[in-house]
Structures are given as C-alpha cells and as structure tokens.
Amino acid sequence: MALQMRLLPSVRLLSRPLASVSSSSTTSYSSVVLPDGFTAAPSTHDPKTDAPTHTGQTWDASDYRNVRFLEKGATKEVNPNWAIKLIHQVPVKKVKDRKVWCDGGHPELGHPKVYINLDQPGPHTCGYCGLRYEQEKH
C-alpha cells in the first residue's frame, strides 16, 4: 500500500497532456559557445545539401553537434555504400531443395542459423543478412 501511495503522484504526472508538462521549459541550441581562444571557421554546412546517413540523420545548421566540424577543413563524411544497397547487388542463390538454412557465412559474427521455406514461388530473403534464396524450377 505504501508503494502505491509513493507511485501515485508520478502516475498523475504521466496522465497529464504532454504540452502541460513540457511547456514550462524549452531549450534552444541556436548558437554554439566556444571555449576561450577558439574561433569558429566559416561554416560550409548547408542543410539543403547535407547528405543523410544510413539512418536518415541530417542536421540543421544550428544543431549543436556541428561543433565537431569547426576545425578548418572538417566536414561531415557519409559513406554512400549503404548495406541495403550492397546486399541487393548479390545475386539470388538458386537451390534445389524446398528448405535452405542461412548462417550469414560466419556464425561467430552474431547471425544465428535460420531455416527458410522456399515452397512459395519467388526469392525469399534472410531476415538477418538479406541474402536471397530461390528454389530452382524442376
């Protein structure tokens, strides 16, 4: 009973609308504060041309994470070779059996052995590594 009484105020807080909880304080990251002796290089960051990462991450020009690019010549580098694009370049593996197992080639890397049923027509994808398998026509 005592535990319920201690948790009751927090439950009431969670049941309020989010606007009433968050309207009391707002934080703005519109400017970056530099330590003494540091000067900011001219920003070449353009949010319109900023390339998204594989997670879809893009940063606004006023984002505090841009402080890492204040050094002369430092820019955000994005690898254009995303895994989802690379795995689609691997051809579909044709097999004769109705079932196939996939372990990703190296089970010590965390890919468990999974079995894929190939009874339905068309290629079937491994949920862990993205390799595709298809049953050969007899």
PDB file of C-alpha atoms in Angstrom:
ATOM      1  CA  MET A   1       0.000   0.000   0.000  1.00  0.00           C
ATOM      2  CA  ALA A   2       2.839   2.401   0.826  1.00  0.00           C
ATOM      3  CA  LEU A   3       4.459   1.741  -2.555  1.00  0.00           C
ATOM      4  CA  GLN A   4       1.194   2.545  -4.325  1.00  0.00           C
ATOM      5  CA  MET A   5       0.947   5.863  -2.481  1.00  0.00           C
ATOM      6  CA  ARG A   6       4.518   6.799  -3.483  1.00  0.00           C
ATOM      7  CA  LEU A   7       3.897   5.957  -7.150  1.00  0.00           C
ATOM      8  CA  LEU A   8       0.561   7.760  -7.347  1.00  0.00           C
ATOM      9  CA  PRO A   9       1.995  11.303  -7.913  1.00  0.00           C
ATOM     10  CA  SER A  10       4.169  10.087 -10.786  1.00  0.00           C
ATOM     11  CA  VAL A  11       1.180   8.358 -12.377  1.00  0.00           C
ATOM     12  CA  ARG A  12      -0.761  11.617 -12.178  1.00  0.00           C
ATOM     13  CA  LEU A  13       2.152  13.415 -13.825  1.00  0.00           C
ATOM     14  CA  LEU A  14       2.207  10.891 -16.677  1.00  0.00           C
ATOM     15  CA  SER A  15      -1.546  11.177 -17.200  1.00  0.00           C
ATOM     16  CA  ARG A  16      -1.351  14.950 -17.896  1.00  0.00           C
ATOM     17  CA  PRO A  17      -1.122  16.097 -21.501  1.00  0.00           C
ATOM     18  CA  LEU A  18       2.429  16.380 -22.766  1.00  0.00           C
ATOM     19  CA  ALA A  19       2.007  20.069 -23.621  1.00  0.00           C
ATOM     20  CA  SER A  20       1.327  20.949 -19.994  1.00  0.00           C
ATOM     21  CA  VAL A  21       4.461  19.114 -18.853  1.00  0.00           C
ATOM     22  CA  SER A  22       6.895  20.391 -21.473  1.00  0.00           C
ATOM     23  CA  SER A  23       5.678  23.974 -21.889  1.00  0.00           C
ATOM     24  CA  SER A  24       7.399  25.164 -18.732  1.00  0.00           C
ATOM     25  CA  SER A  25      10.944  24.914 -20.091  1.00  0.00           C
ATOM     26  CA  THR A  26      12.360  24.965 -23.578  1.00  0.00           C
ATOM     27  CA  THR A  27      15.981  24.749 -24.635  1.00  0.00           C
ATOM     28  CA  SER A  28      17.320  26.318 -27.791  1.00  0.00           C
ATOM     29  CA  TYR A  29      20.582  25.298 -29.435  1.00  0.00           C
ATOM     30  CA  SER A  30      20.692  28.160 -31.901  1.00  0.00           C
ATOM     31  CA  SER A  31      24.298  29.120 -31.121  1.00  0.00           C
ATOM     32  CA  VAL A  32      27.435  27.236 -30.175  1.00  0.00           C
ATOM     33  CA  VAL A  33      29.542  28.605 -27.306  1.00  0.00           C
ATOM     34  CA  LEU A  34      33.292  28.145 -27.875  1.00  0.00           C
ATOM     35  CA  PRO A  35      35.951  27.997 -25.143  1.00  0.00           C
ATOM     36  CA  ASP A  36      38.340  30.948 -24.779  1.00  0.00           C
ATOM     37  CA  GLY A  37      40.984  31.088 -27.500  1.00  0.00           C
ATOM     38  CA  PHE A  38      38.888  29.239 -30.102  1.00  0.00           C
ATOM     39  CA  THR A  39      37.342  30.884 -33.130  1.00  0.00           C
ATOM     40  CA  ALA A  40      34.820  29.345 -35.429  1.00  0.00           C
ATOM     41  CA  ALA A  41      35.799  28.721 -39.022  1.00  0.00           C
ATOM     42  CA  PRO A  42      33.342  29.896 -41.663  1.00  0.00           C
ATOM     43  CA  SER A  43      30.580  27.329 -41.868  1.00  0.00           C
ATOM     44  CA  THR A  44      30.289  25.403 -45.104  1.00  0.00           C
ATOM     45  CA  HIS A  45      27.413  23.366 -43.717  1.00  0.00           C
ATOM     46  CA  ASP A  46      24.338  23.680 -45.874  1.00  0.00           C
ATOM     47  CA  PRO A  47      21.279  21.849 -44.530  1.00  0.00           C
ATOM     48  CA  LYS A  48      19.810  21.705 -48.028  1.00  0.00           C
ATOM     49  CA  THR A  49      22.792  19.762 -49.394  1.00  0.00           C
ATOM     50  CA  ASP A  50      23.643  17.825 -46.227  1.00  0.00           C
ATOM     51  CA  ALA A  51      23.722  14.142 -47.168  1.00  0.00           C
ATOM     52  CA  PRO A  52      21.681  11.881 -44.877  1.00  0.00           C
ATOM     53  CA  THR A  53      23.375   8.942 -43.189  1.00  0.00           C
ATOM     54  CA  HIS A  54      22.163   5.341 -43.470  1.00  0.00           C
ATOM     55  CA  THR A  55      19.850   6.035 -40.519  1.00  0.00           C
ATOM     56  CA  GLY A  56      18.347   9.088 -42.238  1.00  0.00           C
ATOM     57  CA  GLN A  57      20.197  11.500 -39.955  1.00  0.00           C
ATOM     58  CA  THR A  58      20.544  15.078 -41.171  1.00  0.00           C
ATOM     59  CA  TRP A  59      21.480  18.103 -39.074  1.00  0.00           C
ATOM     60  CA  ASP A  60      20.197  21.641 -39.136  1.00  0.00           C
ATOM     61  CA  ALA A  61      22.802  24.406 -39.448  1.00  0.00           C
ATOM     62  CA  SER A  62      22.134  25.459 -35.831  1.00  0.00           C
ATOM     63  CA  ASP A  63      22.491  21.938 -34.396  1.00  0.00           C
ATOM     64  CA  TYR A  64      24.972  21.720 -31.505  1.00  0.00           C
ATOM     65  CA  ARG A  65      26.511  18.543 -32.998  1.00  0.00           C
ATOM     66  CA  ASN A  66      28.095  20.689 -35.731  1.00  0.00           C
ATOM     67  CA  VAL A  67      30.727  21.841 -33.214  1.00  0.00           C
ATOM     68  CA  ARG A  68      32.879  18.880 -34.287  1.00  0.00           C
ATOM     69  CA  PHE A  69      33.209  20.441 -37.749  1.00  0.00           C
ATOM     70  CA  LEU A  70      34.561  23.794 -36.529  1.00  0.00           C
ATOM     71  CA  GLU A  71      38.133  22.760 -37.307  1.00  0.00           C
ATOM     72  CA  LYS A  72      39.499  24.024 -40.586  1.00  0.00           C
ATOM     73  CA  GLY A  73      38.561  21.690 -43.400  1.00  0.00           C
ATOM     74  CA  ALA A  74      36.486  19.298 -41.270  1.00  0.00           C
ATOM     75  CA  THR A  75      33.311  18.149 -42.985  1.00  0.00           C
ATOM     76  CA  LYS A  76      30.664  15.545 -42.358  1.00  0.00           C
ATOM     77  CA  GLU A  77      31.559  12.432 -44.325  1.00  0.00           C
ATOM     78  CA  VAL A  78      28.837   9.978 -45.268  1.00  0.00           C
ATOM     79  CA  ASN A  79      29.627   6.555 -46.702  1.00  0.00           C
ATOM     80  CA  PRO A  80      27.487   6.186 -49.848  1.00  0.00           C
ATOM     81  CA  ASN A  81      27.763   2.372 -49.743  1.00  0.00           C
ATOM     82  CA  TRP A  82      24.780   1.520 -47.573  1.00  0.00           C
ATOM     83  CA  ALA A  83      24.382  -2.140 -46.631  1.00  0.00           C
ATOM     84  CA  ILE A  84      20.870  -2.386 -48.047  1.00  0.00           C
ATOM     85  CA  LYS A  85      22.140  -1.270 -51.467  1.00  0.00           C
ATOM     86  CA  LEU A  86      25.151  -3.596 -51.356  1.00  0.00           C
ATOM     87  CA  ILE A  87      23.147  -6.709 -50.425  1.00  0.00           C
ATOM     88  CA  HIS A  88      20.828  -6.148 -53.420  1.00  0.00           C
ATOM     89  CA  GLN A  89      23.864  -6.456 -55.699  1.00  0.00           C
ATOM     90  CA  VAL A  90      24.396 -10.052 -54.525  1.00  0.00           C
ATOM     91  CA  PRO A  91      22.582 -12.384 -56.961  1.00  0.00           C
ATOM     92  CA  VAL A  92      19.777 -14.654 -55.780  1.00  0.00           C
ATOM     93  CA  LYS A  93      21.074 -18.114 -54.818  1.00  0.00           C
ATOM     94  CA  LYS A  94      19.259 -20.917 -56.665  1.00  0.00           C
ATOM     95  CA  VAL A  95      18.796 -24.130 -54.656  1.00  0.00           C
ATOM     96  CA  LYS A  96      17.133 -27.472 -55.441  1.00  0.00           C
ATOM     97  CA  ASP A  97      15.655 -28.175 -52.007  1.00  0.00           C
ATOM     98  CA  ARG A  98      12.398 -26.859 -50.557  1.00  0.00           C
ATOM     99  CA  LYS A  99      14.203 -25.593 -47.456  1.00  0.00           C
ATOM    100  CA  VAL A 100      17.513 -23.828 -47.031  1.00  0.00           C
ATOM    101  CA  TRP A 101      19.424 -22.623 -43.991  1.00  0.00           C
ATOM    102  CA  CYS A 102      21.410 -19.422 -43.739  1.00  0.00           C
ATOM    103  CA  ASP A 103      24.060 -18.569 -41.154  1.00  0.00           C
ATOM    104  CA  GLY A 104      25.458 -15.480 -42.888  1.00  0.00           C
ATOM    105  CA  GLY A 105      28.755 -17.226 -43.605  1.00  0.00           C
ATOM    106  CA  HIS A 106      30.248 -16.543 -40.179  1.00  0.00           C
ATOM    107  CA  PRO A 107      28.087 -17.589 -37.207  1.00  0.00           C
ATOM    108  CA  GLU A 108      30.599 -16.064 -34.774  1.00  0.00           C
ATOM    109  CA  LEU A 109      29.525 -12.619 -36.020  1.00  0.00           C
ATOM    110  CA  GLY A 110      26.094 -12.969 -34.403  1.00  0.00           C
ATOM    111  CA  HIS A 111      23.970 -14.393 -37.244  1.00  0.00           C
ATOM    112  CA  PRO A 112      22.108 -17.466 -35.967  1.00  0.00           C
ATOM    113  CA  LYS A 113      21.318 -20.387 -38.236  1.00  0.00           C
ATOM    114  CA  VAL A 114      17.832 -19.804 -39.670  1.00  0.00           C
ATOM    115  CA  TYR A 115      15.768 -22.035 -41.930  1.00  0.00           C
ATOM    116  CA  ILE A 116      13.917 -20.541 -44.892  1.00  0.00           C
ATOM    117  CA  ASN A 117      10.952 -22.307 -46.524  1.00  0.00           C
ATOM    118  CA  LEU A 118      11.028 -21.964 -50.328  1.00  0.00           C
ATOM    119  CA  ASP A 119       7.627 -23.509 -51.147  1.00  0.00           C
ATOM    120  CA  GLN A 120       6.174 -20.214 -52.385  1.00  0.00           C
ATOM    121  CA  PRO A 121       7.464 -19.006 -55.784  1.00  0.00           C
ATOM    122  CA  GLY A 122       9.968 -16.168 -55.987  1.00  0.00           C
ATOM    123  CA  PRO A 123      13.043 -15.219 -53.980  1.00  0.00           C
ATOM    124  CA  HIS A 124      12.960 -15.385 -50.170  1.00  0.00           C
ATOM    125  CA  THR A 125      15.141 -13.126 -48.027  1.00  0.00           C
ATOM    126  CA  CYS A 126      17.034 -13.978 -44.855  1.00  0.00           C
ATOM    127  CA  GLY A 127      15.849 -11.637 -42.122  1.00  0.00           C
ATOM    128  CA  TYR A 128      19.330 -11.246 -40.620  1.00  0.00           C
ATOM    129  CA  CYS A 129      21.720 -10.683 -43.519  1.00  0.00           C
ATOM    130  CA  GLY A 130      19.439 -10.011 -46.508  1.00  0.00           C
ATOM    131  CA  LEU A 131      20.745 -12.856 -48.709  1.00  0.00           C
ATOM    132  CA  ARG A 132      18.073 -14.112 -51.108  1.00  0.00           C
ATOM    133  CA  TYR A 133      17.288 -17.718 -51.983  1.00  0.00           C
ATOM    134  CA  GLU A 134      15.005 -19.195 -54.632  1.00  0.00           C
ATOM    135  CA  GLN A 135      14.031 -22.769 -55.472  1.00  0.00           C
ATOM    136  CA  GLU A 136      15.074 -23.898 -58.962  1.00  0.00           C
ATOM    137  CA  LYS A 137      12.292 -24.951 -61.296  1.00  0.00           C
ATOM    138  CA  HIS A 138      12.285 -28.702 -61.959  1.00  0.00           C
TER     139      HIS A 138
END
